[in-house]
mmCIF file of C-alpha atoms in Angstrom:
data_model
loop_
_atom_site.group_PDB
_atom_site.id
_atom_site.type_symbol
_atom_site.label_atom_id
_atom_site.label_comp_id
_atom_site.label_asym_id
_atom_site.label_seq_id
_atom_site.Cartn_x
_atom_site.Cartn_y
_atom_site.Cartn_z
ATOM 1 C CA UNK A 446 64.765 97.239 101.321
ATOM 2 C CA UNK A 447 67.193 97.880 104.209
ATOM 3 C CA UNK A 448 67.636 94.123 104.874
ATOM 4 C CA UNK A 449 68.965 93.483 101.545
ATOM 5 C CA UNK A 450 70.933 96.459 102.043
ATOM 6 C CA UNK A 451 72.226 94.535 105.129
ATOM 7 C CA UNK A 452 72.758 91.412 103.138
ATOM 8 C CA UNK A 453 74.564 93.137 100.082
ATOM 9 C CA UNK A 454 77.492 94.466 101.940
ATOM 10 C CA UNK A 455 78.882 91.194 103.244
ATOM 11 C CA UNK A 456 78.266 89.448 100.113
ATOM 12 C CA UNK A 457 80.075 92.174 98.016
ATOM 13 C CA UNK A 458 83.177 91.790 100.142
ATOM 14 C CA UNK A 459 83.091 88.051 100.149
ATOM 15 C CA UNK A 460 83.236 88.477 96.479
ATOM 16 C CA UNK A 461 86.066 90.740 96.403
ATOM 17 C CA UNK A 462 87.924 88.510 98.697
ATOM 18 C CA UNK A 463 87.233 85.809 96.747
ATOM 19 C CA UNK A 464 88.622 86.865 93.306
ATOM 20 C CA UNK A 465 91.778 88.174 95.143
ATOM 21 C CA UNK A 466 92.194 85.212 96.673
ATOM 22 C CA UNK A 467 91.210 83.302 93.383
ATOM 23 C CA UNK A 468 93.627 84.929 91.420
ATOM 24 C CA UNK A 469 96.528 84.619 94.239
ATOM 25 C CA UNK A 470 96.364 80.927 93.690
ATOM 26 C CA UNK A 471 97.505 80.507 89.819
ATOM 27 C CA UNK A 472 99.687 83.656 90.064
ATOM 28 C CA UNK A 473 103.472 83.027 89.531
ATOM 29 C CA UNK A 474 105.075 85.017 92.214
ATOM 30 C CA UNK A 475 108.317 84.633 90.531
ATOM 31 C CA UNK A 476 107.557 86.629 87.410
ATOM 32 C CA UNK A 477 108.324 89.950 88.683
ATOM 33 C CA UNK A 478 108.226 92.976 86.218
ATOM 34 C CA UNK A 479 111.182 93.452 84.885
ATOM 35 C CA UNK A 480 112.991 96.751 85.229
ATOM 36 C CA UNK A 481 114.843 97.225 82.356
ATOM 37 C CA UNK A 482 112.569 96.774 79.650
ATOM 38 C CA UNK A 483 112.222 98.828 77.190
ATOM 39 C CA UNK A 484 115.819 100.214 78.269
ATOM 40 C CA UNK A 485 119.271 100.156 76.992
ATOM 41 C CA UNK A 486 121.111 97.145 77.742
ATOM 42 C CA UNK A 487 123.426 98.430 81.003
ATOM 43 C CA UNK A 488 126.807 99.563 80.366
ATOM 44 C CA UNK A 489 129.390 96.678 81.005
ATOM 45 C CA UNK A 490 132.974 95.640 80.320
ATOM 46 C CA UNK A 491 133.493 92.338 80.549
ATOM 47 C CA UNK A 492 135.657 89.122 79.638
ATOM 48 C CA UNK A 493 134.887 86.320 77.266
ATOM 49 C CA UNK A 494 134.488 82.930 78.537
ATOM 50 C CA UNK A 495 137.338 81.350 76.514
ATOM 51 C CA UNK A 496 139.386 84.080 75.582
ATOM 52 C CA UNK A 497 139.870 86.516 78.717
ATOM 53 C CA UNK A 498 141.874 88.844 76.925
ATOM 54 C CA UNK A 499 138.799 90.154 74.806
ATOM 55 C CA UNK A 500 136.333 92.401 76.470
ATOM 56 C CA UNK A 501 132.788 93.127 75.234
ATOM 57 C CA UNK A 502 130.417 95.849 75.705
ATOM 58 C CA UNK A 503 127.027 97.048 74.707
ATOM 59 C CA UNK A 504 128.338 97.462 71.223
ATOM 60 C CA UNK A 505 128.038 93.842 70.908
ATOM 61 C CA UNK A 506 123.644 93.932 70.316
ATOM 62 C CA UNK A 507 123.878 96.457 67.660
ATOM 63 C CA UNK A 508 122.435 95.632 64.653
ATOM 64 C CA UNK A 509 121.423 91.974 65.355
ATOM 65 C CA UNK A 510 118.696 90.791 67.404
ATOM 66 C CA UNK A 511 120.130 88.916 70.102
ATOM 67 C CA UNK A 512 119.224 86.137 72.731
ATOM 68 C CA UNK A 513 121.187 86.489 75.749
ATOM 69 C CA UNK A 514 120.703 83.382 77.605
ATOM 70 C CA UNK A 515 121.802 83.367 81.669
ATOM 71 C CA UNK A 516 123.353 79.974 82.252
ATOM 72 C CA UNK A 517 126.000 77.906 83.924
ATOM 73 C CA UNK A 518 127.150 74.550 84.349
ATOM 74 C CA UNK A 519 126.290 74.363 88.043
ATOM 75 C CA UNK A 520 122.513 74.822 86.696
ATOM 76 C CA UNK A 521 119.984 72.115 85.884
ATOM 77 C CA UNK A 522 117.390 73.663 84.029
ATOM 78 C CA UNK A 523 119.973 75.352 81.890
ATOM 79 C CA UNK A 524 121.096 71.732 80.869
ATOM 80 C CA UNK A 525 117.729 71.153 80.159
ATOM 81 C CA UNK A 526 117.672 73.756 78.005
ATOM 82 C CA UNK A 527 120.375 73.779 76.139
ATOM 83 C CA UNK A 528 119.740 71.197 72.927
ATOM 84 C CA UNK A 529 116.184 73.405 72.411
ATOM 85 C CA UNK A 530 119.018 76.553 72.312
ATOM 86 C CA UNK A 531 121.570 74.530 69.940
ATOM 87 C CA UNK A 532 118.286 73.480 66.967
ATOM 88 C CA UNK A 533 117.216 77.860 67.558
ATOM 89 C CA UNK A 534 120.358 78.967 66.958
ATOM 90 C CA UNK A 535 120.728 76.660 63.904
ATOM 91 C CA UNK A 536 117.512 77.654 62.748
ATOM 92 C CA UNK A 537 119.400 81.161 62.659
ATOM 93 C CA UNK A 538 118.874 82.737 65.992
ATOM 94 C CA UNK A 539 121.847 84.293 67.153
ATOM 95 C CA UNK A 540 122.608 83.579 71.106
ATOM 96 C CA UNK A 541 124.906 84.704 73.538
ATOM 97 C CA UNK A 542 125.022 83.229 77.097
ATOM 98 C CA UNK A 543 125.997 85.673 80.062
ATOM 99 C CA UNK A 544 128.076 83.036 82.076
ATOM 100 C CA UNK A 545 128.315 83.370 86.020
ATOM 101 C CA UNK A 546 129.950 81.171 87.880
ATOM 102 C CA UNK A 547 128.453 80.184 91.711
ATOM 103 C CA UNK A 548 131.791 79.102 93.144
ATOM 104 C CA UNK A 549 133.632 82.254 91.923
ATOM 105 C CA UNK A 550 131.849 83.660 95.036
ATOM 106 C CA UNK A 551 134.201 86.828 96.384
ATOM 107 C CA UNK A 552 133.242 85.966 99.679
ATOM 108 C CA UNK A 553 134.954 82.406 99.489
ATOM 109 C CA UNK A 554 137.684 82.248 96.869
ATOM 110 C CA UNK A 555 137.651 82.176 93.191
ATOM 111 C CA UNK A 556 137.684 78.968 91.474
ATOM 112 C CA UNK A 557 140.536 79.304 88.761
ATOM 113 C CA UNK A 558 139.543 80.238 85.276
ATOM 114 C CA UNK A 559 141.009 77.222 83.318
ATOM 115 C CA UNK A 560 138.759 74.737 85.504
ATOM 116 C CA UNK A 561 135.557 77.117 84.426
ATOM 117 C CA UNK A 562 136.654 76.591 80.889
ATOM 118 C CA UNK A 563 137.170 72.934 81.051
ATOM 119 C CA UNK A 564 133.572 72.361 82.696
ATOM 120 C CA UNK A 565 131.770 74.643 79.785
ATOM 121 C CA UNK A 566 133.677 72.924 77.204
ATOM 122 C CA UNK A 567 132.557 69.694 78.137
ATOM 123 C CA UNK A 568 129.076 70.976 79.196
ATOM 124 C CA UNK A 569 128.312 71.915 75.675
ATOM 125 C CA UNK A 570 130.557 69.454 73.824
ATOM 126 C CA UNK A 571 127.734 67.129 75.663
ATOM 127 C CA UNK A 572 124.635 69.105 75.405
ATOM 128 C CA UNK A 573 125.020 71.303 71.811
ATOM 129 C CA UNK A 574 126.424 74.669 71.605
ATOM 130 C CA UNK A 575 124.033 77.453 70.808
ATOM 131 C CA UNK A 576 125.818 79.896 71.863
ATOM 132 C CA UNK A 577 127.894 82.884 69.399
ATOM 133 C CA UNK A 578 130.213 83.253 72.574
ATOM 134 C CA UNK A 579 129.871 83.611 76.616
ATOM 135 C CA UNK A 580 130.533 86.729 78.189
ATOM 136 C CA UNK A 581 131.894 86.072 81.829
ATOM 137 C CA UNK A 582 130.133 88.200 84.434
ATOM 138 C CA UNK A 583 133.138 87.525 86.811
ATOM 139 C CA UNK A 584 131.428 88.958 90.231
ATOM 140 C CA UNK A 585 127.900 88.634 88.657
ATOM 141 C CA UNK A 586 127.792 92.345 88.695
ATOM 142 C CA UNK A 587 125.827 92.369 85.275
ATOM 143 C CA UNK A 588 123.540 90.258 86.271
ATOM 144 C CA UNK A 589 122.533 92.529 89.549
ATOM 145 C CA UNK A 590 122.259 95.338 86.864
ATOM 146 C CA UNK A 591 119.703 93.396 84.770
ATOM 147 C CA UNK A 592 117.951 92.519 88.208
ATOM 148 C CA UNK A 593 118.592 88.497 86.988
ATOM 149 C CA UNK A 594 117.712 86.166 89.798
ATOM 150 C CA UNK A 595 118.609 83.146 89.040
ATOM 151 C CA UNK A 596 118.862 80.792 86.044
ATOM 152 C CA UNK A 597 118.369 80.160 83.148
ATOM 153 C CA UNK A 598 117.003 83.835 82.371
ATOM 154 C CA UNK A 599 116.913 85.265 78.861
ATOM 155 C CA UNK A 600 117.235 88.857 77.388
ATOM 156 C CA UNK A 601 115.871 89.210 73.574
ATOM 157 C CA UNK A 602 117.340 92.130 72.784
ATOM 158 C CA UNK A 603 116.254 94.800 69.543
ATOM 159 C CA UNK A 604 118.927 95.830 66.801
ATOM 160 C CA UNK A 605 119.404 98.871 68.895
ATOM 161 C CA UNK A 606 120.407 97.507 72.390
ATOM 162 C CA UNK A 607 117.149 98.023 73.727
ATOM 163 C CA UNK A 608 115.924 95.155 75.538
ATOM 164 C CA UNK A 609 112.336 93.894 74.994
ATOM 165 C CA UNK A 610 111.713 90.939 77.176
ATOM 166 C CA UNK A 611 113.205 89.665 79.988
ATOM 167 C CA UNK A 612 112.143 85.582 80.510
ATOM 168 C CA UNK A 613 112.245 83.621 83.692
ATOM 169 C CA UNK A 614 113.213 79.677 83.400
ATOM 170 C CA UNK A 615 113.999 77.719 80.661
ATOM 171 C CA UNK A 616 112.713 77.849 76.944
ATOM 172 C CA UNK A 617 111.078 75.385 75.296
ATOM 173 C CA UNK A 618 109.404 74.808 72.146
ATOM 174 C CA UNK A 619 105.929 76.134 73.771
ATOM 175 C CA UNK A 620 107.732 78.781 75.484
ATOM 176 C CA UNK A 621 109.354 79.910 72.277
ATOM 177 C CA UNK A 622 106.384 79.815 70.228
ATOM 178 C CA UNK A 623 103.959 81.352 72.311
ATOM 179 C CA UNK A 624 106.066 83.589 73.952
ATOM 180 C CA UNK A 625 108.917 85.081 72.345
ATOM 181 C CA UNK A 626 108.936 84.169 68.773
ATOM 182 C CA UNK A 627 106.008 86.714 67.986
ATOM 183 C CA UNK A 628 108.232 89.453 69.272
ATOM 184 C CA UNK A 629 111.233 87.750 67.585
ATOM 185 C CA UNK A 630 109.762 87.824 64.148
ATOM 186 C CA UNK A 631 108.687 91.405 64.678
ATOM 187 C CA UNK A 632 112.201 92.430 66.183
ATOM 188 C CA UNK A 633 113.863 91.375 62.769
ATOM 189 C CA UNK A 634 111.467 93.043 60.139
ATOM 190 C CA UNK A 635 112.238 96.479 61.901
ATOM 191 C CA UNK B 1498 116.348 78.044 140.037
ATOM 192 C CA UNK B 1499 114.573 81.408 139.571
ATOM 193 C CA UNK B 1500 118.548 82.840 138.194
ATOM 194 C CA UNK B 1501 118.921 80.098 135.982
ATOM 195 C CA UNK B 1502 115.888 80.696 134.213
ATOM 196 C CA UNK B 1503 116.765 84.348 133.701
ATOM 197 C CA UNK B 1504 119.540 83.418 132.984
ATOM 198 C CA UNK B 1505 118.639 81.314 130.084
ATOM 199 C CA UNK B 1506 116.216 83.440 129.154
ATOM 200 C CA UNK B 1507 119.064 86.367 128.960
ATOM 201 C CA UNK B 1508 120.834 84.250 126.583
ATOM 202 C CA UNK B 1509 118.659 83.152 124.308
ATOM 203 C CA UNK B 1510 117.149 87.119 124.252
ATOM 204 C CA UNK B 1511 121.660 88.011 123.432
ATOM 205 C CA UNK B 1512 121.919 85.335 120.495
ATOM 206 C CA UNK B 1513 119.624 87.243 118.305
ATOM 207 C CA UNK B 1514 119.934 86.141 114.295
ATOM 208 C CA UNK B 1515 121.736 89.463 113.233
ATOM 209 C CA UNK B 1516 124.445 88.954 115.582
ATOM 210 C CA UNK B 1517 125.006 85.387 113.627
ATOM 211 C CA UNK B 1518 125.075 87.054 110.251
ATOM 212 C CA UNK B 1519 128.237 89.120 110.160
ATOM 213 C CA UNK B 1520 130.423 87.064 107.882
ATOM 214 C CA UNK B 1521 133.202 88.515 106.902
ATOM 215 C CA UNK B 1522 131.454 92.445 106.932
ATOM 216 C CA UNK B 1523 133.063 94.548 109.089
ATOM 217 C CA UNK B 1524 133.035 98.154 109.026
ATOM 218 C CA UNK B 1525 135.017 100.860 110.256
ATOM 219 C CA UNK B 1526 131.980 102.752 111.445
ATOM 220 C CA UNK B 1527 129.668 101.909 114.045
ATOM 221 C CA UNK B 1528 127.022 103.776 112.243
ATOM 222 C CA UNK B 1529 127.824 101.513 108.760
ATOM 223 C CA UNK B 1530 127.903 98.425 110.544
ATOM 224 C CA UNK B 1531 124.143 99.809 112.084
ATOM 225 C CA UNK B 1532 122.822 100.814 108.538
ATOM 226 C CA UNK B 1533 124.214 97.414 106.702
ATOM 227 C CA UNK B 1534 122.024 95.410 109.621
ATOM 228 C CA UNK B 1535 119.140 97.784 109.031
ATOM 229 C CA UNK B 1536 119.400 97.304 105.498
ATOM 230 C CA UNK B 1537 120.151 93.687 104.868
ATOM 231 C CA UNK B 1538 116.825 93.131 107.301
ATOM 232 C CA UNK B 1539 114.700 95.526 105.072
ATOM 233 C CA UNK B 1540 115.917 94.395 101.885
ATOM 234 C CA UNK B 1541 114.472 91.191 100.561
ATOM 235 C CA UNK B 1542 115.871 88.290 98.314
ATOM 236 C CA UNK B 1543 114.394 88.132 95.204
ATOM 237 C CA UNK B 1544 114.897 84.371 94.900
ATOM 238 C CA UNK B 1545 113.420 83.110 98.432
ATOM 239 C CA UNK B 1546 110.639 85.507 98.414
ATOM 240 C CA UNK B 1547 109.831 84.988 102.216
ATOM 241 C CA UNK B 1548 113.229 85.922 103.427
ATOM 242 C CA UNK B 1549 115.419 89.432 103.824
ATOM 243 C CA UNK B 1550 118.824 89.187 102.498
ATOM 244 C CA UNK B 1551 120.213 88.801 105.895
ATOM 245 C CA UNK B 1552 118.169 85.388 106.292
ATOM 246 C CA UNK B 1553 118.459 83.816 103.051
ATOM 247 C CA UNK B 1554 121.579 81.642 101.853
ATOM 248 C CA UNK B 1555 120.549 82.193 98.129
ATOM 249 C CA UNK B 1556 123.171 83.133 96.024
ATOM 250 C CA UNK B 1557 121.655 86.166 95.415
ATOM 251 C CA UNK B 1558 120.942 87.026 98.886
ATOM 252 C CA UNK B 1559 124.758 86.926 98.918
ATOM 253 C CA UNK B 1560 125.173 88.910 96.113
ATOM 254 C CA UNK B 1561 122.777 91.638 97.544
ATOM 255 C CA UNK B 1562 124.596 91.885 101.137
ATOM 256 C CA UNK B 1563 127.861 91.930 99.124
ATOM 257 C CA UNK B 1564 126.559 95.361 96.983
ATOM 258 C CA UNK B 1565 125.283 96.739 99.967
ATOM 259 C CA UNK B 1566 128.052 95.894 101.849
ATOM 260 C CA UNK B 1567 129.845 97.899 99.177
ATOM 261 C CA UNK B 1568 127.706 100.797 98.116
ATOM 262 C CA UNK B 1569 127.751 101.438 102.342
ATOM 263 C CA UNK B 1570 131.593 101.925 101.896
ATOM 264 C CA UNK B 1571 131.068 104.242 98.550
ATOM 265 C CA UNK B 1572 129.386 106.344 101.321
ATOM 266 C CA UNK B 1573 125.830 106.008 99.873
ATOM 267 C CA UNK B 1574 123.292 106.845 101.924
ATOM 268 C CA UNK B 1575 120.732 104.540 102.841
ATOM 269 C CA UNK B 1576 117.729 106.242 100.351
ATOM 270 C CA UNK B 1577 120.470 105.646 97.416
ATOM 271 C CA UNK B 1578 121.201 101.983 98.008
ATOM 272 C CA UNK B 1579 117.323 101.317 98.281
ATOM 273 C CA UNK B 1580 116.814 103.611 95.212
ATOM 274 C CA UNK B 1581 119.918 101.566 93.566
ATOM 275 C CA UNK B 1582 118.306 97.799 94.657
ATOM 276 C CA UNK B 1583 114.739 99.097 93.157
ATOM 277 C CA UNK B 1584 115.667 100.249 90.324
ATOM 278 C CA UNK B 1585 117.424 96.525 89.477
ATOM 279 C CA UNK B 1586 114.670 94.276 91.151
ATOM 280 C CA UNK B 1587 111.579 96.518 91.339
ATOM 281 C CA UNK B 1588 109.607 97.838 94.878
ATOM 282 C CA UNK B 1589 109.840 93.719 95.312
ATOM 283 C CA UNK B 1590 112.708 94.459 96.730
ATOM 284 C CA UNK B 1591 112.091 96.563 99.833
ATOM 285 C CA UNK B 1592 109.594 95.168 102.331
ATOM 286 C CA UNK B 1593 108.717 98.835 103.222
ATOM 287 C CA UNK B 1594 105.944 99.228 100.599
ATOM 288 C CA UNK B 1595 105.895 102.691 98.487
ATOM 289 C CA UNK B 1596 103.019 104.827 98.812
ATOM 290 C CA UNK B 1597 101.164 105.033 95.162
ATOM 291 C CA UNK B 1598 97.531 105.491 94.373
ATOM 292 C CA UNK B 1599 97.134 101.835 94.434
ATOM 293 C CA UNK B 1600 99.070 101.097 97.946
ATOM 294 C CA UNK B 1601 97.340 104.115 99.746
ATOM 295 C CA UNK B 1602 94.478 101.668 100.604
ATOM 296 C CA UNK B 1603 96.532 99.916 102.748
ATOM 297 C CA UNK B 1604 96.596 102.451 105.284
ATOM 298 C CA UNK B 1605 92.851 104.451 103.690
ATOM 299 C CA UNK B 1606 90.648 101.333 104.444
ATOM 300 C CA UNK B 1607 91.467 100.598 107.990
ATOM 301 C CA UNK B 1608 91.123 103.591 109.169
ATOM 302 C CA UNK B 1609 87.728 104.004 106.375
ATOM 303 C CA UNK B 1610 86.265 101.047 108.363
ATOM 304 C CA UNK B 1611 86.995 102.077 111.816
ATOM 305 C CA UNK B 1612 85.315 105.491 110.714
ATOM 306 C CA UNK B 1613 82.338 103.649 109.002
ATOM 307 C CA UNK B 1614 81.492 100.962 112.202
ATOM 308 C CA UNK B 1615 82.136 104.084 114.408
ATOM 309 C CA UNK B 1616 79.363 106.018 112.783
ATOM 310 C CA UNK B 1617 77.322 102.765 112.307
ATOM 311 C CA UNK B 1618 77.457 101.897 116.287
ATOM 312 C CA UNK B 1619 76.342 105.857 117.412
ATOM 313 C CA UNK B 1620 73.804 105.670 114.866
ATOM 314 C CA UNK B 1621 72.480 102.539 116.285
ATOM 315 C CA UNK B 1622 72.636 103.927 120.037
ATOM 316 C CA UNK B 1623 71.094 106.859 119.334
ATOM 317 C CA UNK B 1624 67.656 104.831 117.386
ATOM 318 C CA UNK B 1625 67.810 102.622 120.582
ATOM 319 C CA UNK B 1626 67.746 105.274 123.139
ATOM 320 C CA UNK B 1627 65.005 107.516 121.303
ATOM 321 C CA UNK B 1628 62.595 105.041 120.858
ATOM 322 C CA UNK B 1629 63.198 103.291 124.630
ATOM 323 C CA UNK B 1630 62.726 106.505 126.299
ATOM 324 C CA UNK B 1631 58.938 107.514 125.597
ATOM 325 C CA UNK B 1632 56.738 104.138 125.756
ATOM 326 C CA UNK B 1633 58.949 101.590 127.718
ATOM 327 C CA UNK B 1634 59.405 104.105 130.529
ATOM 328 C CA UNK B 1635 55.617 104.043 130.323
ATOM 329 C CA UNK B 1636 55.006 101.104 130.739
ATOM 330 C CA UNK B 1637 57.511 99.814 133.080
ATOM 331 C CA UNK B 1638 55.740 103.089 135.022
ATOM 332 C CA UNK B 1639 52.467 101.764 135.043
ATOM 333 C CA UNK B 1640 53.644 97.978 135.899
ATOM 334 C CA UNK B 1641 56.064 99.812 139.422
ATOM 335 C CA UNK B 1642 52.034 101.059 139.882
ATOM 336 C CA UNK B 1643 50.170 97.665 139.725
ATOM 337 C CA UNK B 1644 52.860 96.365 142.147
ATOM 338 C CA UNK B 1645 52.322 98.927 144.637
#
């Protein structure tokens, strides 16, 4: 009786360790929980891509459920991306992109706004356009709100601001379908 | 010889990393400048998961160092800017784990299992001494007898 008592503990811990360790293998350290769900979109003022002289603000998800999709030229997987983007928002999706810019970096110089345009335009003349318009998160200070940490990232976003799912990497037909399309569909019959 | 060495030694001990991270972050006061270091070390980059924001060249790492770098001029204490970086990226963020119900075990089972072998080893001793004392000393009595 006491031997196997002896023999139990060890084995009990191995088995702990085991499943911890099991589990630590096929976890995605990456997909952090996200801090704003369930939250208001943050308060912002910001540019639009091609037309600087028009600002946007939260107003902008009311009443619509909205896509905002993370992206910028400098960004493979967001290239990648981009055509699935284009056939969803033809299917009726509606998508914004957040645009940030890596050489705009305030530590070494801003890149001037006209070359930022060019590149986009020619990014999506090439790759399909899904996007409503592109709000320009100048210093990427929106982006540190929404705790984005790289891209692609995407926000779906309820008819009243709120946002509902915050998506790491790119989206893709499985992606979509598995992932965010059940909360998509559910999003609009509310 | 002996000089050299120390000296070398000196040197290499002087060119620590945080001294080669001050880009273009200076401060007016000492104490800032102290708190930024501090901070940018504690803080880690939520893109190269194994580095602090002072290490990493991720575009977020310079982001981070940039808003803290910032909030330190705002004159925000050091509990706000951590409070301000968790509640963007999570506890992820800080490499100073918080102390919940689930991360007490951290410190609990260390010092649970130093407890536990403690009592285990007395326990042990005390069985061994108990039964060694009556018959062993008996017979190692008898056997100092024979050889007499």
């Amino acid at each position: 009786m006491r031997k196997a008592y002896i023999f139990l503990i060890p084995l009990t811990l191995f088995v702990v360790l085991s499943v911890f360790l099991y589990k630590g293998l096929y976890g995605d350290p990456r997909q952090l929980d996200s801090t704003v769900l369930n939250k208001p979109a943050p308060d912002f003022s910001l540019p639009d891509l091609m037309q600087p002289d028009l600002t946007y603000d939260p107003q902008i998800f009311k009443g619509q459920v909205t896509l905002m999709n993370v992206w910028g030229v400098w960004c493979v997987t967001c290239a990648v991306e981009l055509p699935y983007l284009t056939e969803l928002s033809q299917q009726g999706v509606r998508i914004i992109g957040l645009y940030y810019d890596q050489d705009t970096d305030p530590d070494f110089g801003i890149k001037s706004i006209p070359t930022i345009q060019k590149e986009v335009t020619a990014k999506l003349a090439q790759l399909g356009n899904p996007y409503e318009f592109n709000i320009f998160d100048v210093k990427r200070d929106y982006s540190l709100d929404l705790g984005v940490t790289g891209a692609p990232e995407t926000f779906l976003i309820d008819k009243q601001g709120i946002i509902r799912m915050h998506h790491i990497g790119d989206i893709n037909t499985r992606v979509w379908r598995n992932k965010i399309a059940p909360l998509y569909n559910e999003l609009m019959a509310q | 010889m002996k000089t050299l060495t120390t000296l070398i030694c000196l040197l290499v001990l002087i060119t620590s990393p945080v001294l080669a991270l001050e880009e273009a972050y200076e401060f007016d006061d000492p104490s800032k400048q102290t708190l930024f270091i501090e901070l940018t070390q504690e803080l880690r980059c939520p893109q190269c998961q194994n580095q602090n924001i002072a290490d990493s060249d991720a575009m977020i790492a310079h982001d981070l160092r940039r808003k803290v770098y910032e909030l330190i001029n705002q004159g925000k204490s050091r509990d706000e800017i951590v409070a301000f970086m968790k509640s963007r990226y999570g506890d992820f963020v800080s490499y100073k784990p918080p102390v919940t119900p689930l991360t007490i075990w951290l410190w609990l089972l260390p010092v649970i299992f130093v407890i536990a072998a403690a009592i285990f080893v007395f326990n042990q001793r005390k069985k061994q001494s108990n039964e060694f004392d009556e018959d062993v000393l008996a017979q190692a009595d008898s056997l100092l007898e024979k050889e007499k």
